[in-house]
mmCIF file with all atom_site columns, C-alpha atoms in Angstrom:
data_model
loop_
_atom_site.group_PDB
_atom_site.id
_atom_site.type_symbol
_atom_site.label_atom_id
_atom_site.label_alt_id
_atom_site.label_comp_id
_atom_site.label_asym_id
_atom_site.label_entity_id
_atom_site.label_seq_id
_atom_site.pdbx_PDB_ins_code
_atom_site.Cartn_x
_atom_site.Cartn_y
_atom_site.Cartn_z
_atom_site.occupancy
_atom_site.B_iso_or_equiv
_atom_site.pdbx_formal_charge
_atom_site.auth_seq_id
_atom_site.auth_comp_id
_atom_site.auth_asym_id
_atom_site.auth_atom_id
_atom_site.pdbx_PDB_model_num
ATOM 1   C CA . UNK C 1 1   ? 6.907   -34.132 23.422  1.00 0.00 ? 258 UNK C CA 1
ATOM 2   C CA . UNK C 1 2   ? 4.743   -35.597 20.645  1.00 0.00 ? 259 UNK C CA 1
ATOM 3   C CA . UNK C 1 3   ? 7.082   -34.435 17.883  1.00 0.00 ? 260 UNK C CA 1
ATOM 4   C CA . UNK C 1 4   ? 9.997   -36.106 19.640  1.00 0.00 ? 261 UNK C CA 1
ATOM 5   C CA . UNK C 1 5   ? 8.151   -39.424 19.663  1.00 0.00 ? 262 UNK C CA 1
ATOM 6   C CA . UNK C 1 6   ? 6.899   -39.238 16.050  1.00 0.00 ? 263 UNK C CA 1
ATOM 7   C CA . UNK C 1 7   ? 9.962   -37.734 14.355  1.00 0.00 ? 264 UNK C CA 1
ATOM 8   C CA . UNK C 1 8   ? 12.225  -40.351 12.790  1.00 0.00 ? 265 UNK C CA 1
ATOM 9   C CA . UNK C 1 9   ? 15.649  -40.812 14.243  1.00 0.00 ? 266 UNK C CA 1
ATOM 10  C CA . UNK C 1 10  ? 18.431  -38.915 12.508  1.00 0.00 ? 267 UNK C CA 1
ATOM 11  C CA . UNK C 1 11  ? 20.085  -40.979 9.834   1.00 0.00 ? 268 UNK C CA 1
ATOM 12  C CA . UNK C 1 12  ? 23.700  -41.889 10.289  1.00 0.00 ? 269 UNK C CA 1
ATOM 13  C CA . UNK C 1 13  ? 25.784  -42.309 7.182   1.00 0.00 ? 270 UNK C CA 1
ATOM 14  C CA . UNK C 1 14  ? 27.728  -45.372 8.354   1.00 0.00 ? 271 UNK C CA 1
ATOM 15  C CA . UNK C 1 15  ? 26.831  -48.913 7.242   1.00 0.00 ? 272 UNK C CA 1
ATOM 16  C CA . UNK C 1 16  ? 25.438  -49.909 10.647  1.00 0.00 ? 273 UNK C CA 1
ATOM 17  C CA . UNK C 1 17  ? 22.861  -47.103 10.772  1.00 0.00 ? 274 UNK C CA 1
ATOM 18  C CA . UNK C 1 18  ? 19.297  -47.866 11.758  1.00 0.00 ? 275 UNK C CA 1
ATOM 19  C CA . UNK C 1 19  ? 16.724  -47.455 9.018   1.00 0.00 ? 276 UNK C CA 1
ATOM 20  C CA . UNK C 1 20  ? 13.387  -45.833 9.883   1.00 0.00 ? 277 UNK C CA 1
ATOM 21  C CA . UNK C 1 21  ? 10.174  -47.452 8.741   1.00 0.00 ? 278 UNK C CA 1
ATOM 22  C CA . UNK C 1 22  ? 9.674   -44.643 6.199   1.00 0.00 ? 279 UNK C CA 1
ATOM 23  C CA . UNK C 1 23  ? 13.092  -45.309 4.664   1.00 0.00 ? 280 UNK C CA 1
ATOM 24  C CA . UNK C 1 24  ? 12.382  -49.037 4.642   1.00 0.00 ? 281 UNK C CA 1
ATOM 25  C CA . UNK C 1 25  ? 9.099   -48.435 2.793   1.00 0.00 ? 282 UNK C CA 1
ATOM 26  C CA . UNK C 1 26  ? 10.868  -46.143 0.286   1.00 0.00 ? 283 UNK C CA 1
ATOM 27  C CA . UNK C 1 27  ? 13.540  -48.778 -0.298  1.00 0.00 ? 284 UNK C CA 1
ATOM 28  C CA . UNK C 1 28  ? 10.847  -51.375 -1.054  1.00 0.00 ? 285 UNK C CA 1
ATOM 29  C CA . UNK C 1 29  ? 8.830   -48.995 -3.245  1.00 0.00 ? 286 UNK C CA 1
ATOM 30  C CA . UNK C 1 30  ? 11.800  -47.918 -5.368  1.00 0.00 ? 287 UNK C CA 1
ATOM 31  C CA . UNK C 1 31  ? 12.317  -51.294 -7.120  1.00 0.00 ? 288 UNK C CA 1
ATOM 32  C CA . UNK C 1 32  ? 8.550   -51.484 -7.726  1.00 0.00 ? 289 UNK C CA 1
ATOM 33  C CA . UNK C 1 33  ? 8.538   -48.008 -9.311  1.00 0.00 ? 290 UNK C CA 1
ATOM 34  C CA . UNK C 1 34  ? 11.548  -48.990 -11.427 1.00 0.00 ? 291 UNK C CA 1
ATOM 35  C CA . UNK C 1 35  ? 9.725   -52.128 -12.591 1.00 0.00 ? 292 UNK C CA 1
ATOM 36  C CA . UNK C 1 36  ? 6.659   -50.059 -13.528 1.00 0.00 ? 293 UNK C CA 1
ATOM 37  C CA . UNK C 1 37  ? 8.873   -47.597 -15.415 1.00 0.00 ? 294 UNK C CA 1
ATOM 38  C CA . UNK C 1 38  ? 10.620  -50.424 -17.313 1.00 0.00 ? 295 UNK C CA 1
ATOM 39  C CA . UNK C 1 39  ? 7.283   -51.955 -18.279 1.00 0.00 ? 296 UNK C CA 1
ATOM 40  C CA . UNK C 1 40  ? 5.896   -48.586 -19.415 1.00 0.00 ? 297 UNK C CA 1
ATOM 41  C CA . UNK C 1 41  ? 9.041   -47.939 -21.469 1.00 0.00 ? 298 UNK C CA 1
ATOM 42  C CA . UNK C 1 42  ? 8.718   -51.406 -23.026 1.00 0.00 ? 299 UNK C CA 1
ATOM 43  C CA . UNK C 1 43  ? 5.062   -50.707 -23.957 1.00 0.00 ? 300 UNK C CA 1
ATOM 44  C CA . UNK C 1 44  ? 6.025   -47.392 -25.548 1.00 0.00 ? 301 UNK C CA 1
ATOM 45  C CA . UNK C 1 45  ? 8.904   -49.015 -27.450 1.00 0.00 ? 302 UNK C CA 1
ATOM 46  C CA . UNK C 1 46  ? 6.568   -51.761 -28.763 1.00 0.00 ? 303 UNK C CA 1
ATOM 47  C CA . UNK C 1 47  ? 3.990   -49.201 -29.886 1.00 0.00 ? 304 UNK C CA 1
ATOM 48  C CA . UNK C 1 48  ? 6.694   -47.145 -31.618 1.00 0.00 ? 305 UNK C CA 1
ATOM 49  C CA . UNK C 1 49  ? 8.101   -50.226 -33.364 1.00 0.00 ? 306 UNK C CA 1
ATOM 50  C CA . UNK C 1 50  ? 4.614   -51.163 -34.539 1.00 0.00 ? 307 UNK C CA 1
ATOM 51  C CA . UNK C 1 51  ? 4.201   -47.603 -35.802 1.00 0.00 ? 308 UNK C CA 1
ATOM 52  C CA . UNK C 1 52  ? 7.516   -47.881 -37.654 1.00 0.00 ? 309 UNK C CA 1
ATOM 53  C CA . UNK C 1 53  ? 6.474   -51.234 -39.167 1.00 0.00 ? 310 UNK C CA 1
ATOM 54  C CA . UNK C 1 54  ? 3.125   -49.855 -40.366 1.00 0.00 ? 311 UNK C CA 1
ATOM 55  C CA . UNK C 1 55  ? 4.822   -46.744 -41.764 1.00 0.00 ? 312 UNK C CA 1
ATOM 56  C CA . UNK C 1 56  ? 7.466   -48.859 -43.537 1.00 0.00 ? 313 UNK C CA 1
ATOM 57  C CA . UNK C 1 57  ? 4.906   -51.176 -45.102 1.00 0.00 ? 314 UNK C CA 1
ATOM 58  C CA . UNK C 1 58  ? 2.635   -48.298 -46.156 1.00 0.00 ? 315 UNK C CA 1
ATOM 59  C CA . UNK C 1 59  ? 5.560   -46.259 -47.460 1.00 0.00 ? 316 UNK C CA 1
ATOM 60  C CA . UNK C 1 60  ? 6.952   -49.186 -49.429 1.00 0.00 ? 317 UNK C CA 1
ATOM 61  C CA . UNK C 1 61  ? 3.585   -49.884 -51.058 1.00 0.00 ? 318 UNK C CA 1
ATOM 62  C CA . UNK C 1 62  ? 3.178   -46.205 -51.971 1.00 0.00 ? 319 UNK C CA 1
ATOM 63  C CA . UNK C 1 63  ? 6.722   -45.985 -53.316 1.00 0.00 ? 320 UNK C CA 1
ATOM 64  C CA . UNK C 1 64  ? 6.866   -49.256 -55.257 1.00 0.00 ? 321 UNK C CA 1
ATOM 65  C CA . UNK C 1 65  ? 3.285   -49.342 -56.579 1.00 0.00 ? 322 UNK C CA 1
ATOM 66  C CA . UNK C 1 66  ? 2.702   -45.598 -56.932 1.00 0.00 ? 323 UNK C CA 1
ATOM 67  C CA . UNK C 1 67  ? 0.844   -45.777 -60.265 1.00 0.00 ? 324 UNK C CA 1
ATOM 68  C CA . UNK C 1 68  ? -1.799  -48.372 -59.321 1.00 0.00 ? 325 UNK C CA 1
ATOM 69  C CA . UNK C 1 69  ? -2.176  -46.837 -55.841 1.00 0.00 ? 326 UNK C CA 1
ATOM 70  C CA . UNK C 1 70  ? -2.732  -43.381 -57.352 1.00 0.00 ? 327 UNK C CA 1
ATOM 71  C CA . UNK C 1 71  ? -5.403  -44.884 -59.609 1.00 0.00 ? 328 UNK C CA 1
ATOM 72  C CA . UNK C 1 72  ? -7.203  -46.638 -56.709 1.00 0.00 ? 329 UNK C CA 1
ATOM 73  C CA . UNK C 1 73  ? -7.039  -43.488 -54.575 1.00 0.00 ? 330 UNK C CA 1
ATOM 74  C CA . UNK C 1 74  ? -8.797  -41.514 -57.251 1.00 0.00 ? 331 UNK C CA 1
ATOM 75  C CA . UNK C 1 75  ? -6.382  -40.699 -60.036 1.00 0.00 ? 332 UNK C CA 1
ATOM 76  C CA . UNK C 1 76  ? -4.039  -38.533 -57.971 1.00 0.00 ? 333 UNK C CA 1
ATOM 77  C CA . UNK C 1 77  ? -0.565  -37.439 -58.946 1.00 0.00 ? 334 UNK C CA 1
ATOM 78  C CA . UNK C 1 78  ? 1.879   -40.362 -58.963 1.00 0.00 ? 335 UNK C CA 1
ATOM 79  C CA . UNK C 1 79  ? 4.717   -38.098 -57.797 1.00 0.00 ? 336 UNK C CA 1
ATOM 80  C CA . UNK C 1 80  ? 2.731   -37.120 -54.685 1.00 0.00 ? 337 UNK C CA 1
ATOM 81  C CA . UNK C 1 81  ? 2.070   -40.800 -53.918 1.00 0.00 ? 338 UNK C CA 1
ATOM 82  C CA . UNK C 1 82  ? 5.792   -41.609 -54.304 1.00 0.00 ? 339 UNK C CA 1
ATOM 83  C CA . UNK C 1 83  ? 6.806   -38.617 -52.173 1.00 0.00 ? 340 UNK C CA 1
ATOM 84  C CA . UNK C 1 84  ? 4.358   -39.694 -49.464 1.00 0.00 ? 341 UNK C CA 1
ATOM 85  C CA . UNK C 1 85  ? 5.842   -43.199 -49.566 1.00 0.00 ? 342 UNK C CA 1
ATOM 86  C CA . UNK C 1 86  ? 9.372   -41.849 -49.200 1.00 0.00 ? 343 UNK C CA 1
ATOM 87  C CA . UNK C 1 87  ? 8.241   -39.578 -46.356 1.00 0.00 ? 344 UNK C CA 1
ATOM 88  C CA . UNK C 1 88  ? 6.673   -42.528 -44.532 1.00 0.00 ? 345 UNK C CA 1
ATOM 89  C CA . UNK C 1 89  ? 9.840   -44.614 -44.869 1.00 0.00 ? 346 UNK C CA 1
ATOM 90  C CA . UNK C 1 90  ? 11.927  -41.742 -43.510 1.00 0.00 ? 347 UNK C CA 1
ATOM 91  C CA . UNK C 1 91  ? 9.430   -41.262 -40.677 1.00 0.00 ? 348 UNK C CA 1
ATOM 92  C CA . UNK C 1 92  ? 9.662   -44.978 -39.860 1.00 0.00 ? 349 UNK C CA 1
ATOM 93  C CA . UNK C 1 93  ? 13.441  -44.687 -39.528 1.00 0.00 ? 350 UNK C CA 1
ATOM 94  C CA . UNK C 1 94  ? 13.094  -41.717 -37.191 1.00 0.00 ? 351 UNK C CA 1
ATOM 95  C CA . UNK C 1 95  ? 10.510  -43.593 -35.100 1.00 0.00 ? 352 UNK C CA 1
ATOM 96  C CA . UNK C 1 96  ? 12.918  -46.539 -34.738 1.00 0.00 ? 353 UNK C CA 1
ATOM 97  C CA . UNK C 1 97  ? 15.594  -44.152 -33.495 1.00 0.00 ? 354 UNK C CA 1
ATOM 98  C CA . UNK C 1 98  ? 13.141  -42.748 -30.925 1.00 0.00 ? 355 UNK C CA 1
ATOM 99  C CA . UNK C 1 99  ? 12.242  -46.288 -29.811 1.00 0.00 ? 356 UNK C CA 1
ATOM 100 C CA . UNK C 1 100 ? 15.912  -46.907 -28.977 1.00 0.00 ? 357 UNK C CA 1
ATOM 101 C CA . UNK C 1 101 ? 16.371  -43.849 -26.728 1.00 0.00 ? 358 UNK C CA 1
ATOM 102 C CA . UNK C 1 102 ? 16.819  -43.952 -22.947 1.00 0.00 ? 359 UNK C CA 1
ATOM 103 C CA . UNK C 1 103 ? 13.550  -43.556 -20.986 1.00 0.00 ? 360 UNK C CA 1
ATOM 104 C CA . UNK C 1 104 ? 13.747  -39.797 -20.319 1.00 0.00 ? 361 UNK C CA 1
ATOM 105 C CA . UNK C 1 105 ? 14.320  -39.040 -24.009 1.00 0.00 ? 362 UNK C CA 1
ATOM 106 C CA . UNK C 1 106 ? 11.949  -41.815 -25.067 1.00 0.00 ? 363 UNK C CA 1
ATOM 107 C CA . UNK C 1 107 ? 9.080   -40.071 -23.282 1.00 0.00 ? 364 UNK C CA 1
ATOM 108 C CA . UNK C 1 108 ? 9.984   -36.659 -24.711 1.00 0.00 ? 365 UNK C CA 1
ATOM 109 C CA . UNK C 1 109 ? 10.474  -37.728 -28.336 1.00 0.00 ? 366 UNK C CA 1
ATOM 110 C CA . UNK C 1 110 ? 7.692   -40.312 -28.145 1.00 0.00 ? 367 UNK C CA 1
ATOM 111 C CA . UNK C 1 111 ? 5.381   -37.360 -27.615 1.00 0.00 ? 368 UNK C CA 1
ATOM 112 C CA . UNK C 1 112 ? 6.651   -35.787 -30.843 1.00 0.00 ? 369 UNK C CA 1
ATOM 113 C CA . UNK C 1 113 ? 5.926   -39.007 -32.743 1.00 0.00 ? 370 UNK C CA 1
ATOM 114 C CA . UNK C 1 114 ? 2.397   -39.038 -31.326 1.00 0.00 ? 371 UNK C CA 1
ATOM 115 C CA . UNK C 1 115 ? 1.897   -35.394 -32.302 1.00 0.00 ? 372 UNK C CA 1
ATOM 116 C CA . UNK C 1 116 ? 3.017   -36.234 -35.840 1.00 0.00 ? 373 UNK C CA 1
ATOM 117 C CA . UNK C 1 117 ? 0.544   -39.144 -35.871 1.00 0.00 ? 374 UNK C CA 1
ATOM 118 C CA . UNK C 1 118 ? -2.301  -36.876 -34.759 1.00 0.00 ? 375 UNK C CA 1
ATOM 119 C CA . UNK C 1 119 ? -1.278  -34.450 -37.520 1.00 0.00 ? 376 UNK C CA 1
ATOM 120 C CA . UNK C 1 120 ? -1.477  -37.305 -40.041 1.00 0.00 ? 377 UNK C CA 1
ATOM 121 C CA . UNK C 1 121 ? -4.985  -38.179 -38.821 1.00 0.00 ? 378 UNK C CA 1
ATOM 122 C CA . UNK C 1 122 ? -6.115  -34.541 -39.081 1.00 0.00 ? 379 UNK C CA 1
ATOM 123 C CA . UNK C 1 123 ? -4.656  -34.285 -42.598 1.00 0.00 ? 380 UNK C CA 1
ATOM 124 C CA . UNK C 1 124 ? -6.385  -37.537 -43.576 1.00 0.00 ? 381 UNK C CA 1
ATOM 125 C CA . UNK C 1 125 ? -9.747  -36.299 -42.312 1.00 0.00 ? 382 UNK C CA 1
ATOM 126 C CA . UNK C 1 126 ? -9.215  -33.016 -44.155 1.00 0.00 ? 383 UNK C CA 1
ATOM 127 C CA . UNK C 1 127 ? -8.286  -34.582 -47.473 1.00 0.00 ? 384 UNK C CA 1
ATOM 128 C CA . UNK C 1 128 ? -11.179 -37.037 -47.289 1.00 0.00 ? 385 UNK C CA 1
ATOM 129 C CA . UNK C 1 129 ? -13.597 -34.217 -46.385 1.00 0.00 ? 386 UNK C CA 1
ATOM 130 C CA . UNK C 1 130 ? -12.331 -32.140 -49.312 1.00 0.00 ? 387 UNK C CA 1
ATOM 131 C CA . UNK C 1 131 ? -13.092 -35.008 -51.689 1.00 0.00 ? 388 UNK C CA 1
ATOM 132 C CA . UNK C 1 132 ? -9.514  -35.646 -52.808 1.00 0.00 ? 389 UNK C CA 1
ATOM 133 C CA . UNK C 1 133 ? -10.127 -39.408 -52.987 1.00 0.00 ? 390 UNK C CA 1
ATOM 134 C CA . UNK C 1 134 ? -12.477 -41.791 -54.741 1.00 0.00 ? 391 UNK C CA 1
ATOM 135 C CA . UNK C 1 135 ? -14.839 -43.774 -52.496 1.00 0.00 ? 392 UNK C CA 1
ATOM 136 C CA . UNK C 1 136 ? -12.328 -46.635 -52.383 1.00 0.00 ? 393 UNK C CA 1
ATOM 137 C CA . UNK C 1 137 ? -9.466  -44.198 -51.799 1.00 0.00 ? 394 UNK C CA 1
ATOM 138 C CA . UNK C 1 138 ? -11.376 -42.491 -48.981 1.00 0.00 ? 395 UNK C CA 1
ATOM 139 C CA . UNK C 1 139 ? -12.022 -45.867 -47.342 1.00 0.00 ? 396 UNK C CA 1
ATOM 140 C CA . UNK C 1 140 ? -8.336  -46.829 -47.620 1.00 0.00 ? 397 UNK C CA 1
ATOM 141 C CA . UNK C 1 141 ? -7.135  -43.443 -46.364 1.00 0.00 ? 398 UNK C CA 1
ATOM 142 C CA . UNK C 1 142 ? -9.684  -43.550 -43.542 1.00 0.00 ? 399 UNK C CA 1
ATOM 143 C CA . UNK C 1 143 ? -8.574  -47.052 -42.550 1.00 0.00 ? 400 UNK C CA 1
ATOM 144 C CA . UNK C 1 144 ? -4.953  -45.933 -42.503 1.00 0.00 ? 401 UNK C CA 1
ATOM 145 C CA . UNK C 1 145 ? -5.949  -42.902 -40.452 1.00 0.00 ? 402 UNK C CA 1
ATOM 146 C CA . UNK C 1 146 ? -7.703  -45.131 -37.932 1.00 0.00 ? 403 UNK C CA 1
ATOM 147 C CA . UNK C 1 147 ? -4.590  -47.286 -37.556 1.00 0.00 ? 404 UNK C CA 1
ATOM 148 C CA . UNK C 1 148 ? -2.360  -44.225 -37.113 1.00 0.00 ? 405 UNK C CA 1
ATOM 149 C CA . UNK C 1 149 ? -4.821  -42.689 -34.651 1.00 0.00 ? 406 UNK C CA 1
ATOM 150 C CA . UNK C 1 150 ? -4.933  -45.929 -32.678 1.00 0.00 ? 407 UNK C CA 1
ATOM 151 C CA . UNK C 1 151 ? -1.145  -46.039 -32.565 1.00 0.00 ? 408 UNK C CA 1
ATOM 152 C CA . UNK C 1 152 ? -1.065  -42.445 -31.313 1.00 0.00 ? 409 UNK C CA 1
ATOM 153 C CA . UNK C 1 153 ? -3.466  -43.326 -28.480 1.00 0.00 ? 410 UNK C CA 1
ATOM 154 C CA . UNK C 1 154 ? -1.445  -46.399 -27.475 1.00 0.00 ? 411 UNK C CA 1
ATOM 155 C CA . UNK C 1 155 ? 1.796   -44.377 -27.573 1.00 0.00 ? 412 UNK C CA 1
ATOM 156 C CA . UNK C 1 156 ? 0.331   -41.553 -25.501 1.00 0.00 ? 413 UNK C CA 1
ATOM 157 C CA . UNK C 1 157 ? -1.031  -43.960 -22.892 1.00 0.00 ? 414 UNK C CA 1
ATOM 158 C CA . UNK C 1 158 ? 2.306   -45.765 -22.634 1.00 0.00 ? 415 UNK C CA 1
ATOM 159 C CA . UNK C 1 159 ? 4.115   -42.429 -22.418 1.00 0.00 ? 416 UNK C CA 1
ATOM 160 C CA . UNK C 1 160 ? 1.755   -41.329 -19.651 1.00 0.00 ? 417 UNK C CA 1
ATOM 161 C CA . UNK C 1 161 ? 2.562   -44.515 -17.717 1.00 0.00 ? 418 UNK C CA 1
ATOM 162 C CA . UNK C 1 162 ? 6.265   -43.886 -18.181 1.00 0.00 ? 419 UNK C CA 1
ATOM 163 C CA . UNK C 1 163 ? 5.979   -40.278 -16.984 1.00 0.00 ? 420 UNK C CA 1
ATOM 164 C CA . UNK C 1 164 ? 3.887   -41.319 -13.958 1.00 0.00 ? 421 UNK C CA 1
ATOM 165 C CA . UNK C 1 165 ? 6.399   -44.018 -13.007 1.00 0.00 ? 422 UNK C CA 1
ATOM 166 C CA . UNK C 1 166 ? 9.235   -41.498 -13.248 1.00 0.00 ? 423 UNK C CA 1
ATOM 167 C CA . UNK C 1 167 ? 7.444   -39.197 -10.790 1.00 0.00 ? 424 UNK C CA 1
ATOM 168 C CA . UNK C 1 168 ? 7.148   -35.442 -10.888 1.00 0.00 ? 425 UNK C CA 1
ATOM 169 C CA . UNK C 1 169 ? 9.867   -33.657 -12.873 1.00 0.00 ? 426 UNK C CA 1
ATOM 170 C CA . UNK C 1 170 ? 11.147  -31.884 -9.749  1.00 0.00 ? 427 UNK C CA 1
ATOM 171 C CA . UNK C 1 171 ? 11.298  -34.985 -7.531  1.00 0.00 ? 428 UNK C CA 1
ATOM 172 C CA . UNK C 1 172 ? 14.540  -35.902 -5.867  1.00 0.00 ? 429 UNK C CA 1
ATOM 173 C CA . UNK C 1 173 ? 16.289  -39.270 -6.362  1.00 0.00 ? 430 UNK C CA 1
ATOM 174 C CA . UNK C 1 174 ? 14.241  -40.697 -3.472  1.00 0.00 ? 431 UNK C CA 1
ATOM 175 C CA . UNK C 1 175 ? 10.960  -39.454 -4.991  1.00 0.00 ? 432 UNK C CA 1
ATOM 176 C CA . UNK C 1 176 ? 10.548  -36.665 -2.461  1.00 0.00 ? 433 UNK C CA 1
ATOM 177 C CA . UNK C 1 177 ? 9.306   -33.270 -3.557  1.00 0.00 ? 434 UNK C CA 1
ATOM 178 C CA . UNK C 1 178 ? 10.949  -29.997 -2.563  1.00 0.00 ? 435 UNK C CA 1
ATOM 179 C CA . UNK C 1 179 ? 9.261   -28.214 0.318   1.00 0.00 ? 436 UNK C CA 1
ATOM 180 C CA . UNK C 1 180 ? 8.106   -24.641 -0.280  1.00 0.00 ? 437 UNK C CA 1
ATOM 181 C CA . UNK C 1 181 ? 9.664   -22.365 2.301   1.00 0.00 ? 438 UNK C CA 1
ATOM 182 C CA . UNK C 1 182 ? 8.204   -19.030 3.267   1.00 0.00 ? 439 UNK C CA 1
ATOM 183 C CA . UNK C 1 183 ? 10.382  -15.998 3.780   1.00 0.00 ? 440 UNK C CA 1
ATOM 184 C CA . UNK C 1 184 ? 10.823  -14.824 7.400   1.00 0.00 ? 441 UNK C CA 1
ATOM 185 C CA . UNK C 1 185 ? 8.168   -12.235 8.140   1.00 0.00 ? 442 UNK C CA 1
ATOM 186 C CA . UNK C 1 186 ? 6.416   -13.025 4.803   1.00 0.00 ? 443 UNK C CA 1
ATOM 187 C CA . UNK C 1 187 ? 2.815   -14.011 4.240   1.00 0.00 ? 444 UNK C CA 1
ATOM 188 C CA . UNK C 1 188 ? 1.856   -17.590 4.923   1.00 0.00 ? 445 UNK C CA 1
#
C-alpha cells in the first residue's frame, strides 16, 4: 500500500500529461545546471585566453629580442631562446583553438593545456635548480613559472567546475544515473 501512495504516477507522453513533483524539480534544476556549466566554460575560456596572451607576449619577446634576453638570462644560446619563443607562440595558437571548442572538448583539451603548463613549471624549477640561469635570469624564469603555474591552477579549477556541472560521465540526459541490476539468483 505504501509504495502505491509514494510512487509517482506513470508519465503519459501526450502534451496534457501531469508532471510529478520530481519531474517539476528536475525541469527547474536543468536550466540552473546549464547556467552553471556556461559560467564554468566561460571561466575556462578566459583562463585559456589569458594563457595564450601571456604565451604570445613571452614568445614574442624571446623571438624578437633573443640576444639581449639570452644575455640577461645568463649568456645562454640565442638559438635556444629563439626556439623557445617560437614554441610559445605556437603553443598560444593551440591554446586559442582549445578555448574555442565546445564544452565537452573544452574540458578534455583544457586538461592537456594545464598538463603542459605544469610541465613548463617543472622544467623551470629544474633548470633553475641546475643553475642554468644567472640570478636575474633565475628570478625572471621563476616569475614566469609562477604565472604559468597560477594559470594552470585557474584552468584546472574552472575545468573542475565545468565537469561537475556536466554531471557524471554516465548520466542520462535528465541527469539520472543508471541503476545496477543484479542477475537473478546472483549475489546481492
